[in-house]
Short mmCIF file of C-alpha atoms in Angstrom, two decimals:
data_model
loop_
_atom_site.label_atom_id
_atom_site.label_comp_id
_atom_site.label_asym_id
_atom_site.label_seq_id
_atom_site.Cartn_x
_atom_site.Cartn_y
_atom_site.Cartn_z
CA MET M 1 87.94 133.21 136.36
CA ARG M 2 90.54 135.83 137.25
CA ILE M 3 93.16 133.15 137.91
CA ILE M 4 92.38 131.44 134.60
CA VAL M 5 92.70 134.70 132.65
CA LEU M 6 96.03 135.56 134.33
CA SER M 7 97.35 132.07 133.68
CA ALA M 8 96.33 132.26 130.03
CA PHE M 9 98.08 135.64 129.74
CA LEU M 10 101.30 134.23 131.20
CA LEU M 11 101.20 131.27 128.81
CA SER M 12 100.62 133.63 125.88
CA ALA M 13 103.61 135.71 126.87
CA THR M 14 105.83 132.69 127.37
CA MET M 15 104.93 131.06 124.08
CA GLY M 16 104.71 134.20 121.96
CA ILE M 17 101.05 133.82 121.01
CA ALA M 18 98.40 136.43 120.42
CA GLN M 19 95.84 136.73 123.20
CA LYS M 20 92.93 134.35 122.61
CA GLY M 21 90.03 132.96 124.57
CA ASP M 22 90.60 130.20 127.09
CA PRO M 23 91.34 126.99 125.13
CA ALA M 24 90.37 124.86 128.14
CA THR M 25 86.75 125.80 127.47
CA TYR M 26 86.88 124.09 124.09
CA ALA M 27 89.03 121.18 125.27
CA LYS M 28 86.08 120.08 127.37
CA SER M 29 84.31 119.04 124.17
CA ILE M 30 86.86 116.20 123.84
CA THR M 31 85.11 113.57 125.94
CA MET M 32 85.35 109.89 126.71
CA GLY M 33 81.79 109.44 125.45
CA ASP M 34 82.43 110.99 122.04
CA LEU M 35 85.73 109.14 121.62
CA LYS M 36 83.99 105.87 122.37
CA LYS M 37 81.08 106.68 120.04
CA HIS M 38 83.43 107.26 117.10
CA LEU M 39 85.75 104.37 117.91
CA THR M 40 82.91 101.87 118.18
CA ILE M 41 82.18 102.63 114.54
CA VAL M 42 85.74 103.02 113.20
CA ALA M 43 86.91 99.80 114.90
CA GLY M 44 83.64 97.95 114.41
CA PRO M 45 83.16 94.74 112.41
CA GLU M 46 81.59 96.54 109.44
CA MET M 47 84.96 98.25 108.77
CA GLU M 48 86.55 94.82 108.21
CA GLY M 49 89.87 95.81 109.75
CA ARG M 50 90.29 98.83 107.41
CA GLU M 51 92.94 97.24 105.20
CA THR M 52 94.47 99.70 102.76
CA ALA M 53 92.87 99.71 99.28
CA MET M 54 90.13 97.34 100.44
CA GLU M 55 86.43 97.91 101.07
CA GLY M 56 86.80 98.34 104.83
CA GLN M 57 89.29 101.17 104.36
CA ARG M 58 86.94 102.86 101.91
CA LYS M 59 84.09 102.60 104.41
CA ALA M 60 86.25 104.17 107.11
CA ALA M 61 87.26 106.99 104.75
CA ALA M 62 83.61 107.67 103.98
CA TYR M 63 82.81 107.86 107.70
CA LEU M 64 85.65 110.32 108.36
CA GLU M 65 84.59 112.45 105.39
CA ALA M 66 80.99 112.55 106.63
CA GLU M 67 82.12 113.64 110.10
CA TYR M 68 84.29 116.46 108.74
CA LYS M 69 81.40 117.64 106.57
CA ARG M 70 79.09 117.57 109.57
CA MET M 71 81.53 119.78 111.48
CA GLY M 72 81.61 122.27 108.63
CA LEU M 73 85.29 121.82 107.83
CA LYS M 74 86.42 122.50 104.28
CA PRO M 75 87.72 119.76 101.99
CA GLY M 76 91.51 119.56 101.96
CA ASN M 77 92.05 118.49 98.36
CA GLY M 78 90.33 121.06 96.20
CA ASN M 79 86.66 120.14 96.32
CA SER M 80 87.33 116.71 97.82
CA TYR M 81 87.96 115.46 101.33
CA GLN M 82 89.93 112.54 99.92
CA ALA M 83 93.30 112.68 98.22
CA MET M 84 93.64 109.53 96.15
CA TYR M 85 96.97 107.88 95.45
CA PRO M 86 97.99 104.82 93.40
CA LEU M 87 99.31 101.56 94.79
CA TYR M 88 100.73 98.48 93.13
CA GLN M 89 100.76 94.88 94.28
CA LEU M 90 102.21 91.79 92.64
CA GLU M 91 100.02 88.71 92.52
CA LEU M 92 101.14 85.16 91.79
CA VAL M 93 98.28 83.75 89.73
CA SER M 94 99.80 80.30 89.32
CA SER M 95 103.10 78.40 89.41
CA LYS M 96 104.39 75.09 88.09
CA LEU M 97 107.49 73.03 88.72
CA SER M 98 108.60 69.84 86.97
CA VAL M 99 111.71 67.65 86.96
CA ASN M 100 112.44 65.60 83.82
CA GLY M 101 108.86 66.18 82.74
CA ARG M 102 107.35 65.01 86.04
CA PRO M 103 105.07 67.67 87.54
CA PHE M 104 105.00 68.50 91.23
CA ALA M 105 102.29 70.32 93.20
CA ALA M 106 102.56 73.69 94.94
CA ASP M 107 102.48 73.47 98.74
CA LYS M 108 102.47 69.68 98.58
CA ASP M 109 105.92 69.34 97.01
CA TYR M 110 107.30 72.87 96.79
CA SER M 111 106.64 76.28 98.27
CA THR M 112 107.33 79.72 96.90
CA SER M 113 105.98 83.26 97.13
CA VAL M 114 105.19 86.00 94.68
CA SER M 115 108.35 87.87 95.72
CA THR M 116 110.73 84.92 95.36
CA ILE M 117 109.85 83.48 91.96
CA ALA M 118 110.59 84.98 88.56
CA ASN M 119 107.78 85.54 86.11
CA GLY M 120 107.53 83.45 82.96
CA SER M 121 108.91 80.02 82.11
CA ASN M 122 112.54 79.04 82.73
CA THR M 123 114.20 75.70 81.98
CA TYR M 124 117.55 74.54 83.38
CA SER M 125 119.48 71.49 82.21
CA ASP M 126 121.30 70.98 85.50
CA VAL M 127 121.58 72.10 89.11
CA VAL M 128 124.66 72.68 91.26
CA PHE M 129 124.48 70.84 94.58
CA ALA M 130 126.26 72.93 97.26
CA GLY M 131 125.59 70.90 100.41
CA TYR M 132 124.25 73.22 103.10
CA GLY M 133 125.04 76.29 101.00
CA ILE M 134 127.05 78.00 103.74
CA SER M 135 130.02 80.23 103.01
CA ASP M 136 131.49 81.99 106.03
CA SER M 137 134.53 81.91 108.30
CA THR M 138 133.76 78.35 109.45
CA ARG M 139 133.14 76.59 106.12
CA ASN M 140 132.80 77.17 102.39
CA ASP M 141 130.33 74.89 100.64
CA TYR M 142 130.92 76.80 97.41
CA ALA M 143 134.62 75.96 97.16
CA ASN M 144 135.51 74.96 93.56
CA LEU M 145 131.92 75.41 92.41
CA ASP M 146 130.93 77.71 89.55
CA VAL M 147 127.32 78.72 90.16
CA LYS M 148 127.07 81.88 88.08
CA GLY M 149 123.77 81.88 86.20
CA LYS M 150 122.86 78.45 87.54
CA ILE M 151 120.31 77.04 89.94
CA VAL M 152 121.86 76.02 93.27
CA LEU M 153 120.46 73.16 95.35
CA VAL M 154 121.14 73.38 99.11
CA LEU M 155 119.94 71.65 102.27
CA GLU M 156 118.02 73.44 105.01
CA GLY M 157 119.66 74.16 108.37
CA THR M 158 123.26 73.58 109.36
CA PRO M 159 125.27 70.35 109.68
CA GLY M 160 124.39 68.48 112.87
CA SER M 161 121.77 71.03 113.94
CA THR M 162 118.26 69.95 114.90
CA GLY M 163 116.91 73.26 116.22
CA PRO M 164 115.75 76.32 114.26
CA ALA M 165 118.48 78.39 112.62
CA ASN M 166 119.18 82.03 113.45
CA GLN M 167 116.68 83.89 111.24
CA ARG M 168 119.42 86.03 109.69
CA GLY M 169 122.35 83.65 110.13
CA PRO M 170 124.13 81.74 107.34
CA GLY M 171 122.06 78.61 108.07
CA SER M 172 118.72 80.39 107.66
CA VAL M 173 116.65 80.50 104.48
CA PHE M 174 117.53 84.19 104.18
CA GLY M 175 121.23 83.44 104.68
CA LYS M 176 121.26 80.70 102.05
CA MET M 177 119.40 82.88 99.55
CA SER M 178 121.76 85.79 100.19
CA THR M 179 124.87 83.63 99.83
CA ALA M 180 123.66 82.05 96.58
CA ARG M 181 122.89 85.45 95.07
CA THR M 182 126.27 86.79 96.19
CA LYS M 183 127.89 83.92 94.29
CA GLY M 184 125.96 84.89 91.16
CA ALA M 185 123.38 82.09 91.13
CA ALA M 186 120.23 82.46 89.06
CA GLY M 187 118.23 80.97 91.91
CA VAL M 188 118.32 78.67 94.89
CA LEU M 189 116.32 75.57 95.80
CA ILE M 190 116.27 74.80 99.52
CA VAL M 191 115.49 71.22 100.49
CA SER M 192 113.11 70.92 103.44
CA LYS M 193 111.52 67.96 105.15
CA ASN M 194 108.49 70.04 106.14
CA PHE M 195 106.15 68.95 103.35
CA PRO M 196 103.32 69.05 102.61
CA LYS M 197 102.91 72.64 103.85
CA THR M 198 100.03 73.45 106.17
CA THR M 199 100.11 77.15 105.21
CA PRO M 200 99.84 78.11 101.52
CA GLY M 201 102.64 80.17 99.99
CA GLN M 202 102.18 83.93 99.81
CA THR M 203 100.48 84.83 96.53
CA ARG M 204 100.37 88.62 97.01
CA SER M 205 103.27 90.95 97.68
CA GLY M 206 103.31 94.00 99.85
CA MET M 207 101.98 97.22 98.37
CA SER M 208 104.21 99.89 96.85
CA LEU M 209 103.88 103.37 95.42
CA SER M 210 105.66 102.43 92.20
CA LYS M 211 105.33 99.56 89.75
CA PRO M 212 107.74 96.67 90.36
CA THR M 213 110.42 96.78 87.67
CA THR M 214 112.83 93.96 88.58
CA GLU M 215 112.43 90.22 88.81
CA PRO M 216 113.94 88.30 91.72
CA ALA M 217 116.24 85.34 91.42
CA ALA M 218 114.18 82.20 92.08
CA ALA M 219 114.10 81.06 95.70
CA ILE M 220 111.95 77.98 96.20
CA THR M 221 111.66 75.53 99.06
CA ILE M 222 111.36 71.96 97.77
CA SER M 223 110.59 68.54 99.22
CA GLU M 224 113.09 65.71 99.62
CA GLU M 225 111.26 63.96 96.76
CA ILE M 226 111.91 66.80 94.28
CA ALA M 227 115.52 67.07 95.43
CA SER M 228 116.03 63.34 94.97
CA ALA M 229 114.74 63.59 91.41
CA LEU M 230 117.09 66.48 90.69
CA LEU M 231 119.98 64.42 92.00
CA GLY M 232 119.11 61.58 89.64
CA ARG M 233 117.60 59.20 92.20
CA THR M 234 114.47 57.15 91.69
CA ALA M 235 114.01 56.55 95.43
CA LYS M 236 113.56 59.38 97.89
CA LEU M 237 116.68 60.38 99.85
CA THR M 238 116.55 62.05 103.25
CA ILE M 239 118.36 65.31 103.91
CA GLN M 240 120.88 63.36 105.99
CA GLN M 241 121.57 61.02 103.06
CA MET M 242 121.89 63.97 100.68
CA SER M 243 124.45 65.60 102.98
CA GLU M 244 126.78 62.66 102.26
CA LEU M 245 126.65 63.12 98.46
CA ASN M 246 129.39 64.82 96.48
CA LYS M 247 128.94 68.49 95.72
CA GLY M 248 128.90 69.49 92.08
CA VAL M 249 126.77 69.55 88.92
CA TYR M 250 123.86 67.10 88.58
CA ARG M 251 122.16 66.72 85.22
CA SER M 252 118.38 66.89 85.12
CA GLU M 253 115.80 69.10 83.46
CA LEU M 254 114.17 71.57 85.83
CA LYS M 255 111.30 73.70 84.56
CA ILE M 256 109.85 76.51 86.65
CA THR M 257 106.85 78.51 85.42
CA ALA M 258 105.15 81.44 87.13
CA ASP M 259 102.28 83.62 86.02
CA LYS M 260 102.45 86.93 87.86
CA LYS M 261 100.53 90.14 87.34
CA VAL M 262 100.63 93.64 88.75
CA ASN M 263 97.40 94.74 90.42
CA GLU M 264 96.85 98.49 90.22
CA LEU M 265 95.07 99.65 93.37
CA GLU M 266 93.99 102.96 94.86
CA SER M 267 93.75 104.31 98.36
CA SER M 268 93.17 107.71 99.94
CA ASN M 269 94.23 110.13 102.62
CA VAL M 270 91.27 111.94 104.19
CA ILE M 271 91.99 115.66 104.61
CA ALA M 272 89.87 118.41 106.15
CA VAL M 273 90.80 122.05 106.72
CA LEU M 274 89.88 124.81 109.16
CA PRO M 275 91.16 128.06 107.60
CA GLY M 276 93.26 130.33 109.75
CA THR M 277 92.98 134.09 110.15
CA ASP M 278 96.02 136.37 109.75
CA LYS M 279 98.45 133.46 109.21
CA ALA M 280 96.22 131.32 107.00
CA ASP M 281 99.10 130.53 104.62
CA GLU M 282 100.89 128.60 107.39
CA TYR M 283 99.72 125.16 108.49
CA VAL M 284 99.42 122.98 111.58
CA PHE M 285 98.88 119.30 110.79
CA ILE M 286 97.15 116.85 113.12
CA THR M 287 97.56 113.33 111.71
CA SER M 288 96.79 109.68 112.31
CA HIS M 289 96.55 106.58 110.18
CA TYR M 290 93.10 105.07 109.82
CA ASP M 291 94.11 101.82 108.11
CA HIS M 292 94.86 98.54 109.86
CA GLU M 293 95.53 94.89 108.96
CA GLY M 294 92.16 93.90 107.52
CA VAL M 295 90.97 90.28 107.69
CA ILE M 296 93.58 87.53 108.06
CA ASN M 297 92.59 83.85 107.94
CA GLY M 298 88.99 84.83 108.64
CA ASP M 299 89.80 86.99 111.70
CA ILE M 300 89.05 90.72 111.70
CA TYR M 301 91.98 92.77 112.99
CA TYR M 302 89.93 95.57 114.52
CA GLY M 303 92.77 97.99 115.26
CA ALA M 304 90.94 99.84 118.03
CA ASP M 305 94.15 101.18 119.51
CA ASP M 306 96.23 100.91 116.32
CA ASP M 307 95.21 103.38 115.13
CA GLY M 308 91.52 103.77 115.69
CA SER M 309 92.42 105.65 118.87
CA GLY M 310 94.51 108.21 117.00
CA THR M 311 91.97 108.55 114.22
CA VAL M 312 89.04 109.40 116.48
CA SER M 313 91.28 111.68 118.55
CA VAL M 314 91.88 113.70 115.39
CA LEU M 315 88.12 113.95 114.91
CA GLU M 316 87.58 115.19 118.44
CA ILE M 317 90.45 117.69 118.27
CA ALA M 318 89.03 119.00 115.00
CA GLU M 319 85.63 119.46 116.63
CA ALA M 320 87.20 121.41 119.51
CA PHE M 321 88.85 123.82 117.06
CA VAL M 322 85.56 124.21 115.17
CA ALA M 323 83.81 125.06 118.44
CA ALA M 324 86.45 127.69 119.19
CA LYS M 325 86.07 129.28 115.77
CA LYS M 326 82.31 129.51 116.18
CA LYS M 327 82.96 131.58 119.31
CA GLY M 328 85.36 133.88 117.50
CA ASP M 329 88.50 132.11 118.74
CA GLY M 330 89.56 130.54 115.47
CA PRO M 331 93.24 129.67 114.98
CA ARG M 332 95.61 132.11 113.30
CA ARG M 333 97.17 129.33 111.23
CA THR M 334 95.22 126.94 109.04
CA MET M 335 94.54 123.63 110.74
CA VAL M 336 94.86 120.52 108.55
CA PHE M 337 93.33 117.33 109.91
CA MET M 338 94.67 114.38 107.92
CA ASN M 339 93.96 110.67 108.36
CA VAL M 340 96.28 108.67 106.14
CA SER M 341 96.06 105.10 104.90
CA GLY M 342 98.88 102.74 103.97
CA GLU M 343 100.72 103.09 107.28
CA GLU M 344 100.65 99.37 107.94
CA LYS M 345 102.00 98.80 104.41
CA GLY M 346 105.12 100.91 105.03
CA LEU M 347 103.98 104.49 105.80
CA LEU M 348 102.79 104.74 102.20
CA GLY M 349 100.00 107.31 102.51
CA SER M 350 102.08 109.84 104.43
CA ARG M 351 105.04 109.21 102.16
CA TYR M 352 102.91 109.92 99.11
CA TYR M 353 101.68 113.13 100.72
CA SER M 354 105.22 114.22 101.63
CA GLU M 355 106.26 113.70 98.00
CA HIS M 356 103.10 115.35 96.59
CA PRO M 357 102.14 117.93 99.23
CA ILE M 358 98.91 119.85 98.87
CA PHE M 359 100.09 122.53 101.30
CA PRO M 360 103.71 123.74 101.14
CA LEU M 361 105.94 121.79 103.52
CA GLU M 362 108.08 124.86 104.10
CA LYS M 363 104.94 126.57 105.42
CA THR M 364 103.92 123.56 107.53
CA THR M 365 105.01 124.53 111.02
CA VAL M 366 104.43 121.14 112.68
CA ASP M 367 102.96 117.67 112.36
CA LEU M 368 101.41 116.35 115.56
CA ASN M 369 100.95 112.65 114.83
CA ILE M 370 98.74 110.40 116.96
CA ASP M 371 99.30 106.66 116.70
CA MET M 372 98.02 104.46 119.55
CA VAL M 373 96.86 106.56 122.50
CA GLY M 374 94.08 104.39 123.91
CA ARG M 375 95.89 101.72 125.90
CA ILE M 376 98.51 101.17 128.59
CA ASP M 377 102.02 99.83 128.09
CA PRO M 378 102.19 96.89 130.56
CA THR M 379 105.92 97.52 131.04
CA TYR M 380 105.48 101.19 131.97
CA LYS M 381 107.22 102.18 135.20
CA GLY M 382 105.29 105.09 136.66
CA ASP M 383 101.68 106.25 136.81
CA SER M 384 100.34 104.01 134.06
CA MET M 385 97.01 105.85 134.02
CA ASN M 386 98.59 109.26 133.49
CA TYR M 387 101.40 109.15 130.94
CA VAL M 388 102.14 109.41 127.25
CA TYR M 389 105.27 108.70 125.24
CA VAL M 390 106.40 111.86 123.45
CA ILE M 391 108.67 111.15 120.49
CA GLY M 392 110.48 113.63 118.25
CA ASP M 393 110.01 116.86 120.20
CA ASP M 394 113.77 117.11 120.82
CA LYS M 395 114.55 117.15 117.10
CA LEU M 396 114.42 119.79 114.37
CA SER M 397 112.93 122.59 116.52
CA SER M 398 114.09 123.83 119.92
CA ASP M 399 110.57 125.28 120.42
CA LEU M 400 108.78 121.95 120.75
CA THR M 401 109.98 120.66 124.11
CA PRO M 402 109.33 123.94 125.99
CA ILE M 403 105.85 124.25 124.46
CA THR M 404 105.00 120.65 125.33
CA ASN M 405 106.23 121.04 128.91
CA GLU M 406 104.41 124.35 129.45
CA VAL M 407 101.13 123.13 128.01
CA ASN M 408 101.27 119.90 129.97
CA SER M 409 102.09 121.68 133.22
CA LYS M 410 99.26 124.17 132.81
CA TYR M 411 96.44 121.96 131.53
CA ILE M 412 97.03 118.22 131.88
CA ASN M 413 99.92 117.34 134.19
CA MET M 414 100.69 113.96 132.63
CA GLU M 415 103.99 112.13 132.79
CA LEU M 416 105.74 112.92 129.52
CA ASP M 417 108.02 109.99 128.81
CA ARG M 418 110.69 110.72 126.19
CA ARG M 419 112.70 107.49 126.35
CA PHE M 420 112.09 106.70 122.68
CA ASN M 421 113.82 109.89 121.55
CA ASP M 422 117.08 108.02 122.06
CA PRO M 423 118.73 107.43 118.64
CA LYS M 424 119.76 104.01 119.97
CA ASP M 425 116.17 102.94 120.76
CA VAL M 426 116.09 99.28 119.73
CA ASN M 427 112.36 99.53 118.96
CA ARG M 428 113.02 102.27 116.37
CA PHE M 429 109.64 103.82 117.17
CA TYR M 430 110.74 107.16 115.74
CA TYR M 431 110.72 105.53 112.29
CA ARG M 432 107.51 103.58 112.64
CA SER M 433 104.69 106.05 112.15
CA ASP M 434 103.64 108.75 109.73
CA HIS M 435 105.35 111.73 111.38
CA TYR M 436 108.61 110.30 110.01
CA ASN M 437 107.78 111.34 106.45
CA PHE M 438 107.18 114.92 107.60
CA ALA M 439 110.39 114.99 109.65
CA ASN M 440 112.28 113.58 106.70
CA LYS M 441 111.27 116.72 104.79
CA GLY M 442 112.35 119.01 107.64
CA VAL M 443 108.95 119.58 109.29
CA PRO M 444 109.11 119.55 113.13
CA VAL M 445 107.08 116.68 114.58
CA ILE M 446 105.74 115.12 117.74
CA PHE M 447 104.57 111.51 117.81
CA TYR M 448 102.17 110.66 120.65
CA PHE M 449 102.15 106.99 121.60
CA ASN M 450 101.08 104.70 124.46
CA GLY M 451 103.50 101.84 123.70
CA THR M 452 102.73 98.32 122.57
CA HIS M 453 100.77 95.64 124.41
CA ARG M 454 99.77 92.00 123.99
CA ASP M 455 96.98 92.88 121.55
CA TYR M 456 99.27 94.84 119.21
CA HIS M 457 98.65 93.68 115.62
CA ARG M 458 96.27 90.99 116.78
CA PRO M 459 92.53 90.55 116.24
CA THR M 460 92.08 91.15 119.98
CA ASP M 461 92.85 94.90 119.69
CA THR M 462 89.22 95.77 120.35
CA VAL M 463 87.18 98.70 121.65
CA GLU M 464 86.31 97.25 125.06
CA LYS M 465 90.02 97.25 126.00
CA ILE M 466 90.47 100.99 125.44
CA ASN M 467 91.13 103.21 128.45
CA PHE M 468 88.96 106.12 127.38
CA ASP M 469 89.74 108.25 130.44
CA VAL M 470 93.47 108.17 129.66
CA MET M 471 92.76 108.64 125.96
CA GLU M 472 90.73 111.76 126.70
CA LYS M 473 93.62 113.32 128.60
CA ARG M 474 96.09 112.52 125.85
CA ALA M 475 93.82 114.00 123.18
CA ARG M 476 93.35 117.16 125.23
CA LEU M 477 97.13 117.49 125.64
CA ILE M 478 97.56 117.34 121.86
CA TYR M 479 94.74 119.83 121.35
CA HIS M 480 96.32 122.36 123.73
CA THR M 481 99.72 121.90 122.09
CA ALA M 482 98.19 122.49 118.66
CA TRP M 483 96.39 125.58 119.98
CA VAL M 484 99.64 127.18 121.11
CA ILE M 485 101.48 126.37 117.89
CA ALA M 486 98.56 127.55 115.74
CA ASN M 487 98.47 130.92 117.48
CA LYS M 488 102.17 131.71 117.93
CA ASP M 489 103.47 134.94 116.44
CA THR M 490 106.08 132.97 114.51
CA MET M 491 106.37 129.53 112.99
CA LEU M 492 108.36 126.98 114.95
CA LYS M 493 112.08 127.43 114.53
CA ARG M 494 113.87 124.83 112.44
CA ASP M 495 117.16 125.17 114.22
CA MET M 496 118.23 121.65 115.22
CA PRO M 497 119.95 118.97 113.15
CA LEU M 498 118.14 115.66 112.92
CA ASN M 499 120.27 113.45 115.16
CA MET M 500 118.81 110.22 113.84
CA PRO M 501 120.34 107.78 111.36
CA PRO M 502 118.39 107.10 108.14
CA ARG M 503 115.36 104.82 108.29
#
């Protein structure tokens, strides 16, 4: 006991925190058993993959709210534990395409998506055939062609190529669409031999925080049969035969009709609060995202690691702080435990919070964000059962790295791997979780992460594959770090420029 007390005193002196009880006592409440109990529910089949704005996400939010109530935490949004926010999603209700009055069928003869077809009905009296539709340093299929405001007809791939095109190269669908739009075309039709389609076109767009206000230029993949009709042929031509035709204007009536609507949705961030003592107007955030991918083609994407592991870690860390407060060792700063949704849709929940904060961001000393802490990176070189990736602690505040190192050395002794702090990280992990929206507003952050694995964003990311012993250690590390920051005499310094390019 004497050694523990002396050690705690030294840590308090080093970190500038008021003397408190021994946090290790309360860290023991973070256990493998409790983590597994919560995760079995959060990543269970009844949560239906927790897709944002869907029933599974609402069930998960209700579970988190019930747990925070059980602990005795206060609601974080006035009288509510949930902070609702609006979402918008485009839906393609139906589409039609005809040539010279002859109708063709979606997916059988043409393929489009909600994001690549304009709403309403549009009729064109001709199309401009531009061969392969490539315009770069090697060739210019648009030479002597005026395509402004017109529909361009191009062939898939590149001349003489049989393999798949570079996904972003000039011969790709994206490249052809981009080139046509650069030339001022109203839309592009890409001839493909891969019809009928085995996978239906995408009828729903991604979600956004604001209503869509612009319409895209049409980009539709069509069969050789439709293309032949547009080129004035009664018999079907192959792509090879079309490549031998003259480029230029071909007269035919093309009618494209789309019925699109904007679905107005709603999701929520779950927020619970443990009030501080003498520094209650300053805040320590512990965050995770509780949403995942939902159900895709009948398969539940359970998201046990991503980010069920972070979500239940937040619950357990919250319970440890509650236990401390009951013993008179409550934090000086107010603890905010926030589970956001919309992460898988583009960090939407945390972005909404950062733009509509409930607690002042200038008084938010840190965001400790937990996203995937239950598994092992199969490429990790080191003690794979005793590590965590620490991202962002070298940015914005010079206090974070020393605190992390001291806490780890005293309590956990894990390998702290900071490789993803590199601004040149090709994975761009710094940008890929909810801490980013706090950092973007100047709040110091740490992102705790175990790395990806073969079950990442697959229906096989399930509870039985979680390493709960490693997860327990990681959660305790985050708890101890939060304890120090919550009890410091001063807020974390904001004394370092953000050495990262924009997202």
